[in-house]
Coordinates of C-alpha atoms and ligand atoms in Angstrom, one line a residue:
X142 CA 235.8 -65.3 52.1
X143 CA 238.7 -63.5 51.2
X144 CA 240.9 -62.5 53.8
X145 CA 241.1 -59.2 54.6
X146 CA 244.6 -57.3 53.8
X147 CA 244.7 -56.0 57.8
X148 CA 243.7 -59.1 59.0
X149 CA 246.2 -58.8 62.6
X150 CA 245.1 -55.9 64.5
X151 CA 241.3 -57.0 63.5
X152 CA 238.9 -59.2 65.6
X153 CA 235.6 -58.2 64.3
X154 CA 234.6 -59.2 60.8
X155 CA 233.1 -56.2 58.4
X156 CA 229.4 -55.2 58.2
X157 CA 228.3 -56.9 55.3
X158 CA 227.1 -53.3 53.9
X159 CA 230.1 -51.7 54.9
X160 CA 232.0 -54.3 52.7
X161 CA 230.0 -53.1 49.9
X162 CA 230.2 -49.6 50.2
X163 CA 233.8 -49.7 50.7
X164 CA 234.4 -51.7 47.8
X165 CA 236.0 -50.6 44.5
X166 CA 236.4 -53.1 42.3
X167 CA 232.9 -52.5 40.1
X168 CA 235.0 -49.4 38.6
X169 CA 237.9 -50.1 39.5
X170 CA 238.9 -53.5 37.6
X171 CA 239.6 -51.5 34.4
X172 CA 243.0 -50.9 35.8
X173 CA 243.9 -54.5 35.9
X174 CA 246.6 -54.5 33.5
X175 CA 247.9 -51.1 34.9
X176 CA 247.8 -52.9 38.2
X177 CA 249.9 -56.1 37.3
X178 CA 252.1 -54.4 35.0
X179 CA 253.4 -52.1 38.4
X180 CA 253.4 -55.3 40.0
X181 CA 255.6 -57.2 37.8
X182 CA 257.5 -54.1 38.6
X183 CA 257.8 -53.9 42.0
X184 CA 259.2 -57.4 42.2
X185 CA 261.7 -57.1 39.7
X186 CA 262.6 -53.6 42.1
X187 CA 262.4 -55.8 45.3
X188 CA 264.5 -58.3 43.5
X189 CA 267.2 -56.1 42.8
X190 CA 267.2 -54.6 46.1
X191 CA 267.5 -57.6 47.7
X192 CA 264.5 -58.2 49.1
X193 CA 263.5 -61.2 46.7
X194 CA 265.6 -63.6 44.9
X195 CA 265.2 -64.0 41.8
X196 CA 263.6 -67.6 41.8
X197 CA 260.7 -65.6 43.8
X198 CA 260.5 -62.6 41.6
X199 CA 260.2 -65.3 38.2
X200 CA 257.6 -66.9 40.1
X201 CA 255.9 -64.3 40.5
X202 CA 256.1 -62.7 37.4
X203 CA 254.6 -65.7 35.9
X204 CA 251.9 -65.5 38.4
X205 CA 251.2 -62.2 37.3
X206 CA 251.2 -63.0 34.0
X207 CA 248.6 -65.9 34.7
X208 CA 246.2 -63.5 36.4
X209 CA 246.0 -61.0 33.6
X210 CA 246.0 -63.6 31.2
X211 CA 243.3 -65.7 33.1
X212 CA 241.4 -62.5 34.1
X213 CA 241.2 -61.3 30.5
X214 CA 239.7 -64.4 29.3
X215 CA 236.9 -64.2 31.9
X216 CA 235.6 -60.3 32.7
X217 CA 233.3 -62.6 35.1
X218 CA 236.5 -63.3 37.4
X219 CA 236.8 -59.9 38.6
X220 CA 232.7 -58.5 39.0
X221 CA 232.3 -62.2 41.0
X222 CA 235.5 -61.8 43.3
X223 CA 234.8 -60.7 46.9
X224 CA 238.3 -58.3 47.0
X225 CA 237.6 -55.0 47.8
X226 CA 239.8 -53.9 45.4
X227 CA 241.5 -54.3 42.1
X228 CA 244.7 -54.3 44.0
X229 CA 243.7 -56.8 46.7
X230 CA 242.1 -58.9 43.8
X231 CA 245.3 -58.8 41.6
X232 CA 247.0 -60.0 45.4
X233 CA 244.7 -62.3 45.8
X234 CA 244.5 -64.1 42.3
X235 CA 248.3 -64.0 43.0
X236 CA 248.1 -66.4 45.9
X237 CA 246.0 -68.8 43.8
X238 CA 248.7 -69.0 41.2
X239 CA 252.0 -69.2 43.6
X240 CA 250.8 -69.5 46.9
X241 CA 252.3 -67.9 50.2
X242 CA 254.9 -66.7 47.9
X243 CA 252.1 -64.3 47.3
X244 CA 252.3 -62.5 50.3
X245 CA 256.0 -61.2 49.5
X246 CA 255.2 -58.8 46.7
X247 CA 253.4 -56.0 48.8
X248 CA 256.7 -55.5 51.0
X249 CA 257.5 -51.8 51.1
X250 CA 254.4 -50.6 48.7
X251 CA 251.0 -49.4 49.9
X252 CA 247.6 -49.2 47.6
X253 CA 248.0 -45.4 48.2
X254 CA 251.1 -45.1 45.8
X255 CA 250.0 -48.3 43.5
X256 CA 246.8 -46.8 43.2
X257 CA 248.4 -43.4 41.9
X258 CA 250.6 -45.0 40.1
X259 CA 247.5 -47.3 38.1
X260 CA 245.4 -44.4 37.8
X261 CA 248.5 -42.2 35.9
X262 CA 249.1 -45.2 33.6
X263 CA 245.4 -45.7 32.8
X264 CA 244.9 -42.5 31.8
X265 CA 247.8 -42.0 29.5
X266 CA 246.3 -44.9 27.4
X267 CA 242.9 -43.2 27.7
X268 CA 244.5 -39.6 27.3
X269 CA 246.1 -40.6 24.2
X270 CA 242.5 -41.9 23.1
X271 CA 241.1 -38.8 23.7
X272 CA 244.2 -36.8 22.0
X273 CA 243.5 -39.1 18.8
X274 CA 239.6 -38.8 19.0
X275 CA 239.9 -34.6 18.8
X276 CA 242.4 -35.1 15.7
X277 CA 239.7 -37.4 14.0
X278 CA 237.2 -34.5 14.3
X279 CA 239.9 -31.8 13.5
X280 CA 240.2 -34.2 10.1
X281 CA 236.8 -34.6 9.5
X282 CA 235.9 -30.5 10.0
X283 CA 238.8 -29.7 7.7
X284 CA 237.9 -31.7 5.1
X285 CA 234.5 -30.4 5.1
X286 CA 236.0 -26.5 5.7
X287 CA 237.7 -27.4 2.0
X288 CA 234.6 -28.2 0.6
X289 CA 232.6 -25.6 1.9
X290 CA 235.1 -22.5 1.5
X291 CA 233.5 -20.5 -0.6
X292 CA 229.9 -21.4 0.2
X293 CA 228.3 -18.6 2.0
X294 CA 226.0 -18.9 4.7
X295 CA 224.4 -16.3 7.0
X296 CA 226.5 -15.4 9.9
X297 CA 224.9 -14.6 13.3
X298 CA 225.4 -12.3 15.9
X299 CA 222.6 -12.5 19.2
X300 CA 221.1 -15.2 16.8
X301 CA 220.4 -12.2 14.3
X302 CA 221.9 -12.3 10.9
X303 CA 225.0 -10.3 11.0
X304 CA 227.0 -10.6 7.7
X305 CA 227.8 -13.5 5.0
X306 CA 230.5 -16.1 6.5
X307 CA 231.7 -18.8 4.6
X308 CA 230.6 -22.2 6.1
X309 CA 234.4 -23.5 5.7
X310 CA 235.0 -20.4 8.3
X311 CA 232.4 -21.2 10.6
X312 CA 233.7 -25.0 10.8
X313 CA 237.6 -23.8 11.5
X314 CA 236.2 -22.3 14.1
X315 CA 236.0 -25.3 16.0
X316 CA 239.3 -26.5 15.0
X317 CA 240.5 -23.4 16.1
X318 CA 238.8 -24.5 19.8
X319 CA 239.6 -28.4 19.3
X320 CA 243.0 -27.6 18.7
X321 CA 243.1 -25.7 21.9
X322 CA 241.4 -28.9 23.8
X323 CA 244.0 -31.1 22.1
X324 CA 246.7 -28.6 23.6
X325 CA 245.8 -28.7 26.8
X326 CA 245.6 -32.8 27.0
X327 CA 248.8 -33.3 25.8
X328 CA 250.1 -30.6 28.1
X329 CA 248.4 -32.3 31.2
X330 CA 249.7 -36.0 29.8
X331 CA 253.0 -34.3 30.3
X332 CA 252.4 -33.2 33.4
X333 CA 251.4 -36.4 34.7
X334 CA 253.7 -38.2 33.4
X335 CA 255.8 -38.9 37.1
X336 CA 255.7 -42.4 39.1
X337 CA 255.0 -42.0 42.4
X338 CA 255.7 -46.0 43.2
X339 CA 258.1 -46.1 45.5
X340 CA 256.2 -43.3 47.7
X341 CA 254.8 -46.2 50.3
X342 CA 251.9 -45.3 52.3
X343 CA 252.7 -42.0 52.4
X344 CA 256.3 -41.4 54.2
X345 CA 258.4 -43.2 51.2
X346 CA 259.7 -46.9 50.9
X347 CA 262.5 -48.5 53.4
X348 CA 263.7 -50.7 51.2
X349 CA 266.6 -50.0 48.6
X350 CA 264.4 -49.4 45.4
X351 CA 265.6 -47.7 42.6
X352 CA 262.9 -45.5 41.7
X353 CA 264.1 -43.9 38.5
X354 CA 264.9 -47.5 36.6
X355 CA 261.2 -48.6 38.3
X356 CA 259.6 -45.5 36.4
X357 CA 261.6 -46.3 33.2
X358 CA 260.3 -49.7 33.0
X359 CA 256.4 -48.5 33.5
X360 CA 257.1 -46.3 30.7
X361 CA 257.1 -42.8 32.6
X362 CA 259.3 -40.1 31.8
X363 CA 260.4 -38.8 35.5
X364 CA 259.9 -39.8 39.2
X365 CA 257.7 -37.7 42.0
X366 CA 259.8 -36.3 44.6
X367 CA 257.4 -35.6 47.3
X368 CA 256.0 -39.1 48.9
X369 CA 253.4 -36.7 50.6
X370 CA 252.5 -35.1 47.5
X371 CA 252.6 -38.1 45.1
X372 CA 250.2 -40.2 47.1
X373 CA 247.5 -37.7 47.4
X374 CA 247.7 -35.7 44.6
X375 CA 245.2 -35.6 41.9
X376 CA 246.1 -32.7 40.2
X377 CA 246.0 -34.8 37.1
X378 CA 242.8 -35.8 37.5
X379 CA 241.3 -32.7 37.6
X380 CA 243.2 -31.3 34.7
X381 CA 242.3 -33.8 32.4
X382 CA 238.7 -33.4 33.6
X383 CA 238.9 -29.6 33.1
X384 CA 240.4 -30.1 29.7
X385 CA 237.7 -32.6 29.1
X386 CA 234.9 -30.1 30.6
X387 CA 236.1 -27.3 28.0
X388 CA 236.2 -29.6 24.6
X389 CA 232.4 -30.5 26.1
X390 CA 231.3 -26.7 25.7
X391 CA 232.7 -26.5 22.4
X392 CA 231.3 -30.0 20.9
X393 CA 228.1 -28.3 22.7
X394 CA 228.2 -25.4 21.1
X395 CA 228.9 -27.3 17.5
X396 CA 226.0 -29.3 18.2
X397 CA 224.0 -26.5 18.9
X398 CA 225.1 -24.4 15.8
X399 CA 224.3 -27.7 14.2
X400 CA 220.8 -28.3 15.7
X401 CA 219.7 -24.6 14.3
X402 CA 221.3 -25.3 10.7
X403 CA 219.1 -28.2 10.3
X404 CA 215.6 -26.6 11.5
X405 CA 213.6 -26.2 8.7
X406 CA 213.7 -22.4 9.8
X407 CA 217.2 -22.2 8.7
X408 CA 217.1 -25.3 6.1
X409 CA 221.0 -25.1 5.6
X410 CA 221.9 -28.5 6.2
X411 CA 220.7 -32.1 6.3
X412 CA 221.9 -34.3 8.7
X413 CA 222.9 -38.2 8.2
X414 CA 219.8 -40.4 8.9
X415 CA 222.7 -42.4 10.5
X416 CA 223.0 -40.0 13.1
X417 CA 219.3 -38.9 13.5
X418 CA 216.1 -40.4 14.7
X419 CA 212.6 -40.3 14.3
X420 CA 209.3 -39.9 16.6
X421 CA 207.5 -42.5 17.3
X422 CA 204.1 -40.4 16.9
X423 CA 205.3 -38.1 14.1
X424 CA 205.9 -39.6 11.1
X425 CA 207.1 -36.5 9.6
X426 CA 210.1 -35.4 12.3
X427 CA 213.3 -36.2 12.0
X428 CA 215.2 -35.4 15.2
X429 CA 219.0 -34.3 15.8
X430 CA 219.5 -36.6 18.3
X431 CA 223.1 -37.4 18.5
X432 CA 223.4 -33.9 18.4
X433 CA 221.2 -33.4 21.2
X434 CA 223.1 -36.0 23.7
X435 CA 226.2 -34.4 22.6
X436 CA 225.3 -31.0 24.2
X437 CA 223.3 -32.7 27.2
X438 CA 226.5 -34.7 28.0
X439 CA 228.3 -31.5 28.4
X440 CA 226.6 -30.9 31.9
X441 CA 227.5 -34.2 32.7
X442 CA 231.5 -34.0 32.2
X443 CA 231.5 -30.4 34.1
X444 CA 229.5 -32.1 37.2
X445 CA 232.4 -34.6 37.1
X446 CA 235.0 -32.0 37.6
X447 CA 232.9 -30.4 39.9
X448 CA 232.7 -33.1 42.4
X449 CA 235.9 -33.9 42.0
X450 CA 237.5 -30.3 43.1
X451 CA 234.6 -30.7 45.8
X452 CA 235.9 -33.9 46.9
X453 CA 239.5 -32.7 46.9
X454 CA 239.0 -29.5 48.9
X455 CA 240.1 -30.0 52.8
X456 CA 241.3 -33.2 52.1
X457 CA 244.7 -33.4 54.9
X458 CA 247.9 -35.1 53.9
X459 CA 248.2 -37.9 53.0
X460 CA 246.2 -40.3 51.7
X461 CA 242.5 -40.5 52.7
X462 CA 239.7 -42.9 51.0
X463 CA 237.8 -39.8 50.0
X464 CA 240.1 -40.5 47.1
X465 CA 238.5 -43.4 45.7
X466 CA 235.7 -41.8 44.7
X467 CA 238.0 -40.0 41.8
X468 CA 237.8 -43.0 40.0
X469 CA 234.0 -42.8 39.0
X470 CA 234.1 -39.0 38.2
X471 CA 237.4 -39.4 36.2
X472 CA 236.1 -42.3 34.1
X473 CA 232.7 -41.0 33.5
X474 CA 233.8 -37.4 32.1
X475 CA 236.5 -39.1 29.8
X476 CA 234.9 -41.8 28.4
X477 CA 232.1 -39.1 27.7
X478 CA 233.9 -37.3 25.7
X479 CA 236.0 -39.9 23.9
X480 CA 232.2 -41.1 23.1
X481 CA 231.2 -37.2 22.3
X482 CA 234.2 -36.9 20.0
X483 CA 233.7 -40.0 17.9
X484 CA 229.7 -39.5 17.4
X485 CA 230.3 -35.8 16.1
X486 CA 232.8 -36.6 14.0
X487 CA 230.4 -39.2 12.5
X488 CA 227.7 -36.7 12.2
X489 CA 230.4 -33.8 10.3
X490 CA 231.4 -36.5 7.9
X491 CA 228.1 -37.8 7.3
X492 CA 226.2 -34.0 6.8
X493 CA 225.3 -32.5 3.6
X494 CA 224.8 -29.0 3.8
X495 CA 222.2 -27.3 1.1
X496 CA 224.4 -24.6 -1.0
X497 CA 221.4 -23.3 -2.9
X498 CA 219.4 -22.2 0.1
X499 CA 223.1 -21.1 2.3
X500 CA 224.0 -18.9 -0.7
X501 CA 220.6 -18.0 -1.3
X502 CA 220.2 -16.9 2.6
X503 CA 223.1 -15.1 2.6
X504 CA 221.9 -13.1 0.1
X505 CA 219.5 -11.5 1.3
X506 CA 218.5 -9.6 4.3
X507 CA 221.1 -6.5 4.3
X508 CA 223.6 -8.5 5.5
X509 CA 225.4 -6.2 3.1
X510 CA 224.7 -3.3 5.1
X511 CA 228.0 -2.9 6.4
X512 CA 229.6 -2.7 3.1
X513 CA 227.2 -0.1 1.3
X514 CA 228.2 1.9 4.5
X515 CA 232.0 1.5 3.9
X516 CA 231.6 2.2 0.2
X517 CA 230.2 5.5 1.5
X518 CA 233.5 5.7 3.6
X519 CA 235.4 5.0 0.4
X520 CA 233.9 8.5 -0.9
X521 CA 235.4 10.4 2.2
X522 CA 232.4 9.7 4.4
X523 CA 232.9 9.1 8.0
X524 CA 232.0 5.9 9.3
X525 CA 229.5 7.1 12.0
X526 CA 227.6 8.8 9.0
X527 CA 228.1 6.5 6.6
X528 CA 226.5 3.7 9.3
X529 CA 223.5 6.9 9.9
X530 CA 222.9 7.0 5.9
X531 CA 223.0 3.6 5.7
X532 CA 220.4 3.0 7.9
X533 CA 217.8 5.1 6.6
X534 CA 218.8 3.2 3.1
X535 CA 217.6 -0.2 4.9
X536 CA 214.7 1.0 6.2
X537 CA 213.8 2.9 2.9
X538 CA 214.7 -0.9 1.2
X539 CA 212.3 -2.4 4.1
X540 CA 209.4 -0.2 2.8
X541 CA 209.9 -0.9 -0.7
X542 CA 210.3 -4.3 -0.2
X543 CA 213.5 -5.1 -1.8
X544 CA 217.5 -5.5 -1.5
X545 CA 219.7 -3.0 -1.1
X546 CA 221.1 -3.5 -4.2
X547 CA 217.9 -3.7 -5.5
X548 CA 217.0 0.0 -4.6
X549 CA 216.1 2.9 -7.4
X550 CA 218.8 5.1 -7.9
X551 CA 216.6 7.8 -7.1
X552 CA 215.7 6.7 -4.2
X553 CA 219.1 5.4 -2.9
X554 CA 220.6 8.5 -3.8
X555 CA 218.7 10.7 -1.1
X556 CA 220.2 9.2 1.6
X557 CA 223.9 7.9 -0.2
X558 CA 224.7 10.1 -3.5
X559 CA 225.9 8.7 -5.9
X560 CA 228.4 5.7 -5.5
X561 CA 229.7 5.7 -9.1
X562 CA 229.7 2.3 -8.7
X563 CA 227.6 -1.3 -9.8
X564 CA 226.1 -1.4 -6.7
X565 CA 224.7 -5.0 -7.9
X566 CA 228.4 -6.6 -8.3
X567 CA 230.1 -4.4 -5.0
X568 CA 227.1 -5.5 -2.9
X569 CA 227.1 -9.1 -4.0
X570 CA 227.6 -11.5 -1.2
X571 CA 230.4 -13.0 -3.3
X572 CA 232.6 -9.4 -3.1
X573 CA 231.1 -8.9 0.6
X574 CA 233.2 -12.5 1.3
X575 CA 235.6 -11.9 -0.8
X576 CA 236.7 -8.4 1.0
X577 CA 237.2 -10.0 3.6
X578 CA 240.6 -11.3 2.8
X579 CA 243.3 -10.3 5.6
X580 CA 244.3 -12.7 8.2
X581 CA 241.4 -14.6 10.3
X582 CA 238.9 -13.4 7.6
X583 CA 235.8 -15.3 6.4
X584 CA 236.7 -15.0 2.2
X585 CA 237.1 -18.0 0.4
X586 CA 240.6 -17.4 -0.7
X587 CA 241.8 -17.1 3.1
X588 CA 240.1 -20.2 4.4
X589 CA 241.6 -22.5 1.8
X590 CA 244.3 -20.9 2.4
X591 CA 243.5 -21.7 6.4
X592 CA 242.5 -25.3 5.1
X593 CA 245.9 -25.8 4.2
X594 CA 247.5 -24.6 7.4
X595 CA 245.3 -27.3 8.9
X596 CA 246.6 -29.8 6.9
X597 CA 249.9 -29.7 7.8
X598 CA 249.0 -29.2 11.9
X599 CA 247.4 -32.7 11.1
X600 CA 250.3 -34.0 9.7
X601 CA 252.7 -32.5 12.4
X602 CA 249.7 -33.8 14.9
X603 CA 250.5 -37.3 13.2
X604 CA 254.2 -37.3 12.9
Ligands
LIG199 N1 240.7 -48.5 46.3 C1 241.5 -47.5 46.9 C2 241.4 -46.2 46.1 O1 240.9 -46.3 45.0 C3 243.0 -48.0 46.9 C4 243.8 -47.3 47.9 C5 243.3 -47.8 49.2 N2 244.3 -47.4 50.3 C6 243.9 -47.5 51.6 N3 244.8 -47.1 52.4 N4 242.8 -47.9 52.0 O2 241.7 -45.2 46.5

């Protein structure tokens, strides 16, 4: 048995379901490395405050070195230890390495600021991950947005078709959103990026640390300046969660664009069998399942950030152990997403849509409508007429069972006059995209001309 870190004012020895309930280390141990890096750290801090010499801080720092090396090797070392903790197991794989000496490295720190100070270092590795893992699928839906520029596809409006869109304008959508989700992770990363070691339990250290070199050396880019605050704040964690929980709803709504364009009711893309399943009764289906997860995973990240806030809310200064239950909710939402990001990225670079039946779809259907209606406003009809006239033209087209474009002149001219124009080639879904040219438009000429824009955010992203 391990002993306890309080052992002095204790008597009694802890319930043995207590112990387990109490205990962190089964999600906790992935911040190992954070842990010993802040604690090769603090010695070196405690050595040049005077509190170790430096014999005692090299010992130690080979110690350290020997548990993350040894505890690396073997992932068994940490699920089979008895420490309640990552940071009483790092102290206690200490002790086997230098003995007693151990014992010195925890003066003037508590778990409350190491803890902090582990969890901000952990997830700037995994922030970055994520930051990378929405630039991947930015890359992948721009290279497809190239190909697919001038394809036309039927757009949607309350899931009835609205007017033509090109599909490379319905992908920059997303990277319109993903680029917003990147945005806010790098501005929370910023945010976080303060050491609170040096905080102590909760009323700041009594020793003579220098704080700012300390940070330096972990790699952050400023101190906290509130003991009270840094200890118990997790304002991070709940931005990165939110930030997480919004780039969720849009891979969600992806996916579900997605699902539809594959139905066999819309037919407009096949998806990757690498990325698809079948059914084990049906030998027919194919399923969108990574698809599917993606969007079901969605409720799962916003729960996260949901019991976090609900965790947070009432919580007094300082710390309290309420806070150890960030850990599972934090690392559950991100690794969800960074999962999320790299299966639909995958699936986009993987998908082959079907121009044939988009253009085809697109072309029929009135999704024209709106542009017979303003060439009627080009003769000096106003627009609430023109939209009346137009009207009665579609449902005269509905009864004759063809196209706008299609109708007798006779018959179109009763409720338009005459256009003077080729109704054919001013009606075609190629001029309806093309029209559609200013700034945020849908025609081909603007999106590759969007496409490009992309392509050099990526290479700013990168640089
Ligand atoms: N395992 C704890 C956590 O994750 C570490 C801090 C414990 N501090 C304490 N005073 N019990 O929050």
């Amino acid at each position: 048995m391990t002993p306890a870190l309080w052992g002095g004012r204790f008597e009694g020895e802890l319930d043995a379901h207590f112990a387990s309930f109490n205990r962190s280390l089964g999600f906790d141990a992935r911040l190992l490395e954070q842990d010993v890096a802040g604690s090769r750290a603090w010695a070196a801090a405690l050595a040049r405050a005077g509190v170790l010499t430096a014999d005692e801080r090299d010992e130690i720092d080979r110690g350290l070195r020997a548990v993350l090396d040894q505890a690396s090797a073997r992932p068994d070392m940490a699920a089979n230890s008895p420490a309640e903790d990552v940071h009483s197991f790092v102290e206690d794989a200490l002790r086997g390495q230098v003995g007693e000496l151990a014992g010195k490295l925890h003066t003037g720190r508590s778990r409350n600021d190491q803890v902090a100070t582990d969890l901000r270092m952990h997830l700037s590795v995994l922030g970055g991950e994520l930051v990378a893992g929405v630039e991947h699928l930015v890359e992948a839906l721009v290279e497809l947005a190239e190909e697919t520029a001038a394809l036309p596809i039927p757009g949607y409006t309350h899931l009835q078709r609205a007017q033509p869109l090109t599909v490379g304008h319905h992908l920059l959508a997303y990277v319109e959103m993903l680029s917003r989700d990147r945005g806010r992770l790098v501005d929370a990363l910023e945010r976080m990026d303060e050491c609170p070691l040096g905080s102590g339990a909760l009323a700041g250290t009594a020793f003579p640390i220098d704080r700012e070199a300390l940070a330096a050396r972990l790699g952050f880019a400023r101190v906290t300046h509130n003991s009270l605050d840094a200890v118990s704040d997790r304002d991070f964690a709940c931005e990165l969660l939110f930030a997480a929980s919004l780039a969720m709803v849009h891979l969600s709504r992806f996916a579900e664009d997605w699902i539809f364009f594959a139905t066999q009711e819309a037919g407009f893309l096949t998806l990757s069998d690498a990325v698809a399943t079948g059914s084990s009764l049906m030998p027919q289906k194919k399923n969108p399942d990574a698809l599917e997860l993606v969007r079901g995973k969605c409720g799962r990240v916003i729960g996260d950030l949901q019991g976090l806030l609900v965790t947070l809310k009432g919580l007094p200064l300082a710390y309290d152990k309420d806070l150890q239950e960030d850990k599972e909710a934090l690392f559950d939402g991100l690794d969800t997403l960074r999962a999320c990001l790299r299966v639909t990225a995958t699936t986009v670079r993987s998908a082959r849509f079907d121009a044939d039946r988009c253009r085809a779809e697109a072309s029929r259907g009135y999704l024209n409508a709106t542009d017979l209606a303003d060439l009627l406003v080009a003769h000096g009809v106003p627009f609430r007429e023109a939209h009346e006239r137009t009207g009665k033209a579609v449902r005269d087209a509905l009864e004759l069972g063809v196209e706008l474009e299609e109708l007798p002149a006779h018959v179109l001219a009763t409720t338009c006059g005459d256009l003077e124009v080729d109704l054919a080639a001013e009606l075609s879904v190629d001029r309806v995209l093309a029209r559609r040219a200013s700034i945020g438009g849908t025609s081909p000429d603007r999106v590759a001309r969007e496409v490009e824009r992309w392509k050099d955010r990526l290479a700013s992203w990168e640089s």
